[in-house]
């Protein structure tokens, strides 16, 4: 698995809960929730999707720190040993 694979999986997870979002238009270092207007319930659903697609658990404490797509990619890559 590569970082690109992880990015695709994260965008797929996002698309599963917010299909109207153009994942390719997202800025990797800007807060993700602001870019796609996710409320708390949507954010939790997104994190469950991340776990389903990648097998990566993200605790509440970690989730609070992982605000950008790039941070999420880094976290998942580390968890997957990439």
mmCIF file of N, CA and C in Angstrom:
data_model
loop_
_atom_site.group_PDB
_atom_site.id
_atom_site.type_symbol
_atom_site.label_atom_id
_atom_site.label_comp_id
_atom_site.label_asym_id
_atom_site.label_seq_id
_atom_site.Cartn_x
_atom_site.Cartn_y
_atom_site.Cartn_z
ATOM 1 N N UNK A 1 0.856 -1.179 0.000
ATOM 2 C CA UNK A 1 0.000 0.000 0.000
ATOM 3 C C UNK A 1 0.897 1.235 0.000
ATOM 4 N N UNK A 2 0.521 2.205 -0.816
ATOM 5 C CA UNK A 2 1.286 3.453 -0.915
ATOM 6 C C UNK A 2 0.488 4.603 -0.307
ATOM 7 N N UNK A 3 1.141 5.740 -0.190
ATOM 8 C CA UNK A 3 0.443 6.941 0.290
ATOM 9 C C UNK A 3 -0.680 7.325 -0.672
ATOM 10 N N UNK A 4 -0.478 7.106 -1.962
ATOM 11 C CA UNK A 4 -1.542 7.385 -2.935
ATOM 12 C C UNK A 4 -2.734 6.464 -2.724
ATOM 13 N N UNK A 5 -2.470 5.201 -2.405
ATOM 14 C CA UNK A 5 -3.554 4.263 -2.098
ATOM 15 C C UNK A 5 -4.335 4.736 -0.879
ATOM 16 N N UNK A 6 -3.607 5.203 0.120
ATOM 17 C CA UNK A 6 -4.250 5.697 1.340
ATOM 18 C C UNK A 6 -5.093 6.926 1.026
ATOM 19 N N UNK A 7 -4.549 7.832 0.230
ATOM 20 C CA UNK A 7 -5.300 9.038 -0.148
ATOM 21 C C UNK A 7 -6.589 8.654 -0.875
ATOM 22 N N UNK A 8 -6.485 7.716 -1.807
ATOM 23 C CA UNK A 8 -7.678 7.261 -2.540
ATOM 24 C C UNK A 8 -8.707 6.652 -1.595
ATOM 25 N N UNK A 9 -8.243 5.857 -0.638
ATOM 26 C CA UNK A 9 -9.166 5.242 0.320
ATOM 27 C C UNK A 9 -9.832 6.300 1.189
ATOM 28 N N UNK A 10 -9.068 7.301 1.612
ATOM 29 C CA UNK A 10 -9.657 8.381 2.418
ATOM 30 C C UNK A 10 -10.693 9.157 1.618
ATOM 31 N N UNK A 11 -10.394 9.418 0.356
ATOM 32 C CA UNK A 11 -11.365 10.123 -0.484
ATOM 33 C C UNK A 11 -12.590 9.259 -0.754
ATOM 34 N N UNK A 12 -12.387 7.957 -0.868
ATOM 35 C CA UNK A 12 -13.535 7.047 -1.024
ATOM 36 C C UNK A 12 -14.398 7.083 0.231
ATOM 37 N N UNK A 13 -13.764 7.033 1.406
ATOM 38 C CA UNK A 13 -14.505 7.099 2.669
ATOM 39 C C UNK A 13 -15.304 8.394 2.743
ATOM 40 N N UNK A 14 -14.678 9.475 2.334
ATOM 41 C CA UNK A 14 -15.355 10.772 2.345
ATOM 42 C C UNK A 14 -16.519 10.766 1.357
ATOM 43 N N UNK A 15 -16.290 10.213 0.186
ATOM 44 C CA UNK A 15 -17.341 10.143 -0.827
ATOM 45 C C UNK A 15 -18.516 9.277 -0.404
ATOM 46 N N UNK A 16 -18.248 8.284 0.437
ATOM 47 C CA UNK A 16 -19.327 7.422 0.915
ATOM 48 C C UNK A 16 -20.303 8.171 1.822
ATOM 49 N N UNK A 17 -19.823 9.207 2.500
ATOM 50 C CA UNK A 17 -20.723 9.965 3.381
ATOM 51 C C UNK A 17 -21.089 11.334 2.827
ATOM 52 N N UNK A 18 -20.307 11.831 1.891
ATOM 53 C CA UNK A 18 -20.585 13.136 1.281
ATOM 54 C C UNK A 18 -20.315 13.036 -0.219
ATOM 55 N N UNK A 19 -21.204 12.353 -0.953
ATOM 56 C CA UNK A 19 -20.960 12.091 -2.374
ATOM 57 C C UNK A 19 -20.855 13.342 -3.242
ATOM 58 N N UNK A 20 -21.329 14.462 -2.746
ATOM 59 C CA UNK A 20 -21.266 15.701 -3.524
ATOM 60 C C UNK A 20 -19.881 16.342 -3.509
ATOM 61 N N UNK A 21 -18.991 15.864 -2.655
ATOM 62 C CA UNK A 21 -17.665 16.455 -2.503
ATOM 63 C C UNK A 21 -16.744 15.998 -3.629
ATOM 64 N N UNK A 22 -16.048 16.962 -4.231
ATOM 65 C CA UNK A 22 -15.029 16.669 -5.240
ATOM 66 C C UNK A 22 -13.695 16.501 -4.518
ATOM 67 N N UNK A 23 -13.324 15.266 -4.272
ATOM 68 C CA UNK A 23 -12.117 14.976 -3.512
ATOM 69 C C UNK A 23 -10.859 15.542 -4.139
ATOM 70 N N UNK A 24 -10.824 15.627 -5.454
ATOM 71 C CA UNK A 24 -9.640 16.147 -6.139
ATOM 72 C C UNK A 24 -9.486 17.655 -5.934
ATOM 73 N N UNK A 25 -10.545 18.328 -5.538
ATOM 74 C CA UNK A 25 -10.485 19.772 -5.321
ATOM 75 C C UNK A 25 -10.067 20.137 -3.898
ATOM 76 N N UNK A 26 -9.943 19.137 -3.037
ATOM 77 C CA UNK A 26 -9.593 19.421 -1.636
ATOM 78 C C UNK A 26 -8.139 19.841 -1.513
ATOM 79 N N UNK A 27 -7.907 20.823 -0.672
ATOM 80 C CA UNK A 27 -6.544 21.279 -0.384
ATOM 81 C C UNK A 27 -6.001 20.400 0.743
ATOM 82 N N UNK A 28 -4.858 19.755 0.543
ATOM 83 C CA UNK A 28 -4.373 18.773 1.518
ATOM 84 C C UNK A 28 -3.962 19.333 2.877
ATOM 85 N N UNK A 29 -3.713 20.638 2.972
ATOM 86 C CA UNK A 29 -3.251 21.183 4.252
ATOM 87 C C UNK A 29 -4.248 22.140 4.906
ATOM 88 N N UNK A 30 -5.441 22.204 4.353
ATOM 89 C CA UNK A 30 -6.498 23.013 4.968
ATOM 90 C C UNK A 30 -7.439 22.099 5.742
ATOM 91 N N UNK A 31 -8.044 22.609 6.817
ATOM 92 C CA UNK A 31 -8.946 21.765 7.620
ATOM 93 C C UNK A 31 -10.022 21.096 6.753
ATOM 94 N N UNK A 32 -10.048 19.786 6.820
ATOM 95 C CA UNK A 32 -10.937 18.991 5.987
ATOM 96 C C UNK A 32 -12.403 19.242 6.303
ATOM 97 N N UNK A 33 -12.736 19.257 7.580
ATOM 98 C CA UNK A 33 -14.144 19.424 7.954
ATOM 99 C C UNK A 33 -14.699 20.754 7.466
ATOM 100 N N UNK A 34 -13.881 21.784 7.443
ATOM 101 C CA UNK A 34 -14.350 23.084 6.944
ATOM 102 C C UNK A 34 -14.536 23.059 5.439
ATOM 103 N N UNK A 35 -13.651 22.354 4.751
ATOM 104 C CA UNK A 35 -13.738 22.310 3.286
ATOM 105 C C UNK A 35 -14.991 21.586 2.801
ATOM 106 N N UNK A 36 -15.407 20.578 3.546
ATOM 107 C CA UNK A 36 -16.549 19.776 3.100
ATOM 108 C C UNK A 36 -17.766 19.905 4.010
ATOM 109 N N UNK A 37 -17.659 20.764 5.012
ATOM 110 C CA UNK A 37 -18.769 21.065 5.909
ATOM 111 C C UNK A 37 -19.343 19.808 6.576
ATOM 112 N N UNK A 38 -18.449 19.052 7.242
ATOM 113 C CA UNK A 38 -18.883 17.859 7.971
ATOM 114 C C UNK A 38 -19.242 18.227 9.402
ATOM 115 N N UNK A 39 -20.410 17.786 9.844
ATOM 116 C CA UNK A 39 -20.751 17.984 11.254
ATOM 117 C C UNK A 39 -20.127 16.846 12.061
ATOM 118 N N UNK A 40 -20.321 16.861 13.360
ATOM 119 C CA UNK A 40 -19.690 15.866 14.235
ATOM 120 C C UNK A 40 -20.110 14.438 13.889
ATOM 121 N N UNK A 41 -21.376 14.247 13.585
ATOM 122 C CA UNK A 41 -21.865 12.898 13.247
ATOM 123 C C UNK A 41 -21.244 12.417 11.933
ATOM 124 N N UNK A 42 -21.165 13.311 10.950
ATOM 125 C CA UNK A 42 -20.547 12.949 9.676
ATOM 126 C C UNK A 42 -19.064 12.622 9.866
ATOM 127 N N UNK A 43 -18.383 13.377 10.720
ATOM 128 C CA UNK A 43 -16.967 13.141 10.981
ATOM 129 C C UNK A 43 -16.761 11.750 11.592
ATOM 130 N N UNK A 44 -17.616 11.393 12.547
ATOM 131 C CA UNK A 44 -17.513 10.067 13.157
ATOM 132 C C UNK A 44 -17.792 8.968 12.137
ATOM 133 N N UNK A 45 -18.766 9.189 11.284
ATOM 134 C CA UNK A 45 -19.073 8.230 10.229
ATOM 135 C C UNK A 45 -17.886 8.090 9.281
ATOM 136 N N UNK A 46 -17.253 9.199 8.969
ATOM 137 C CA UNK A 46 -16.058 9.176 8.128
ATOM 138 C C UNK A 46 -14.953 8.333 8.774
ATOM 139 N N UNK A 47 -14.730 8.509 10.070
ATOM 140 C CA UNK A 47 -13.689 7.759 10.768
ATOM 141 C C UNK A 47 -14.002 6.256 10.783
ATOM 142 N N UNK A 48 -15.281 5.908 10.896
ATOM 143 C CA UNK A 48 -15.675 4.497 10.816
ATOM 144 C C UNK A 48 -15.384 3.956 9.415
ATOM 145 N N UNK A 49 -15.669 4.750 8.393
ATOM 146 C CA UNK A 49 -15.376 4.353 7.018
ATOM 147 C C UNK A 49 -13.874 4.153 6.811
ATOM 148 N N UNK A 50 -13.069 5.034 7.401
ATOM 149 C CA UNK A 50 -11.613 4.897 7.314
ATOM 150 C C UNK A 50 -11.196 3.554 7.907
ATOM 151 N N UNK A 51 -11.766 3.223 9.053
ATOM 152 C CA UNK A 51 -11.450 1.935 9.678
ATOM 153 C C UNK A 51 -11.868 0.774 8.784
ATOM 154 N N UNK A 52 -13.048 0.870 8.201
ATOM 155 C CA UNK A 52 -13.562 -0.187 7.339
ATOM 156 C C UNK A 52 -12.670 -0.389 6.111
ATOM 157 N N UNK A 53 -12.256 0.709 5.493
ATOM 158 C CA UNK A 53 -11.485 0.617 4.250
ATOM 159 C C UNK A 53 -10.005 0.332 4.473
ATOM 160 N N UNK A 54 -9.451 0.876 5.551
ATOM 161 C CA UNK A 54 -8.009 0.756 5.770
ATOM 162 C C UNK A 54 -7.626 -0.079 6.985
ATOM 163 N N UNK A 55 -8.584 -0.356 7.861
ATOM 164 C CA UNK A 55 -8.264 -1.093 9.071
ATOM 165 C C UNK A 55 -7.480 -0.271 10.082
ATOM 166 N N UNK A 56 -7.590 1.042 9.978
ATOM 167 C CA UNK A 56 -6.864 1.941 10.876
ATOM 168 C C UNK A 56 -7.836 2.518 11.897
ATOM 169 N N UNK A 57 -7.535 2.312 13.160
ATOM 170 C CA UNK A 57 -8.329 2.909 14.226
ATOM 171 C C UNK A 57 -7.809 4.314 14.497
ATOM 172 N N UNK A 58 -8.723 5.239 14.685
ATOM 173 C CA UNK A 58 -8.373 6.617 15.046
ATOM 174 C C UNK A 58 -9.152 6.943 16.303
ATOM 175 N N UNK A 59 -8.435 7.097 17.407
ATOM 176 C CA UNK A 59 -9.083 7.403 18.684
ATOM 177 C C UNK A 59 -9.653 8.815 18.663
ATOM 178 N N UNK A 60 -10.510 9.109 19.628
ATOM 179 C CA UNK A 60 -11.076 10.456 19.738
ATOM 180 C C UNK A 60 -9.976 11.497 19.911
ATOM 181 N N UNK A 61 -8.981 11.179 20.729
ATOM 182 C CA UNK A 61 -7.878 12.117 20.965
ATOM 183 C C UNK A 61 -7.085 12.361 19.682
ATOM 184 N N UNK A 62 -6.846 11.300 18.919
ATOM 185 C CA UNK A 62 -6.126 11.449 17.657
ATOM 186 C C UNK A 62 -6.966 12.211 16.635
ATOM 187 N N UNK A 63 -8.248 11.901 16.580
ATOM 188 C CA UNK A 63 -9.137 12.536 15.608
ATOM 189 C C UNK A 63 -9.178 14.044 15.790
ATOM 190 N N UNK A 64 -9.085 14.492 17.025
ATOM 191 C CA UNK A 64 -9.107 15.925 17.297
ATOM 192 C C UNK A 64 -7.884 16.626 16.720
ATOM 193 N N UNK A 65 -6.789 15.896 16.567
ATOM 194 C CA UNK A 65 -5.540 16.473 16.057
ATOM 195 C C UNK A 65 -5.396 16.325 14.546
ATOM 196 N N UNK A 66 -6.137 15.412 13.961
ATOM 197 C CA UNK A 66 -6.007 15.105 12.530
ATOM 198 C C UNK A 66 -7.007 15.922 11.731
ATOM 199 N N UNK A 67 -6.676 17.171 11.502
ATOM 200 C CA UNK A 67 -7.650 18.067 10.897
ATOM 201 C C UNK A 67 -7.546 18.183 9.373
ATOM 202 N N UNK A 68 -6.413 17.805 8.794
ATOM 203 C CA UNK A 68 -6.252 17.969 7.351
ATOM 204 C C UNK A 68 -6.128 16.610 6.663
ATOM 205 N N UNK A 69 -6.341 16.607 5.382
ATOM 206 C CA UNK A 69 -6.187 15.390 4.603
ATOM 207 C C UNK A 69 -4.751 14.874 4.711
ATOM 208 N N UNK A 70 -3.788 15.768 4.650
ATOM 209 C CA UNK A 70 -2.381 15.380 4.756
ATOM 210 C C UNK A 70 -2.076 14.732 6.106
ATOM 211 N N UNK A 71 -2.637 15.280 7.181
ATOM 212 C CA UNK A 71 -2.437 14.694 8.512
ATOM 213 C C UNK A 71 -3.056 13.301 8.591
ATOM 214 N N UNK A 72 -4.215 13.136 7.988
ATOM 215 C CA UNK A 72 -4.868 11.824 7.970
ATOM 216 C C UNK A 72 -4.049 10.817 7.169
ATOM 217 N N UNK A 73 -3.525 11.257 6.039
ATOM 218 C CA UNK A 73 -2.680 10.376 5.233
ATOM 219 C C UNK A 73 -1.449 9.964 6.035
ATOM 220 N N UNK A 74 -0.797 10.922 6.685
ATOM 221 C CA UNK A 74 0.389 10.629 7.494
ATOM 222 C C UNK A 74 0.071 9.617 8.599
ATOM 223 N N UNK A 75 -1.041 9.849 9.294
ATOM 224 C CA UNK A 75 -1.433 8.964 10.391
ATOM 225 C C UNK A 75 -1.693 7.539 9.883
ATOM 226 N N UNK A 76 -2.448 7.426 8.814
ATOM 227 C CA UNK A 76 -2.779 6.120 8.262
ATOM 228 C C UNK A 76 -1.534 5.428 7.702
ATOM 229 N N UNK A 77 -0.674 6.183 7.062
ATOM 230 C CA UNK A 77 0.567 5.610 6.520
ATOM 231 C C UNK A 77 1.422 5.044 7.656
ATOM 232 N N UNK A 78 1.527 5.787 8.725
ATOM 233 C CA UNK A 78 2.307 5.312 9.875
ATOM 234 C C UNK A 78 1.674 4.037 10.457
ATOM 235 N N UNK A 79 0.351 4.046 10.596
ATOM 236 C CA UNK A 79 -0.349 2.895 11.145
ATOM 237 C C UNK A 79 -0.191 1.653 10.250
ATOM 238 N N UNK A 80 -0.104 1.865 8.941
ATOM 239 C CA UNK A 80 0.028 0.766 7.985
ATOM 240 C C UNK A 80 1.492 0.420 7.710
ATOM 241 N N UNK A 81 2.424 1.169 8.308
ATOM 242 C CA UNK A 81 3.837 0.900 8.089
ATOM 243 C C UNK A 81 4.346 1.322 6.723
ATOM 244 N N UNK A 82 3.745 2.365 6.188
ATOM 245 C CA UNK A 82 4.134 2.861 4.857
ATOM 246 C C UNK A 82 5.125 3.988 5.013
#
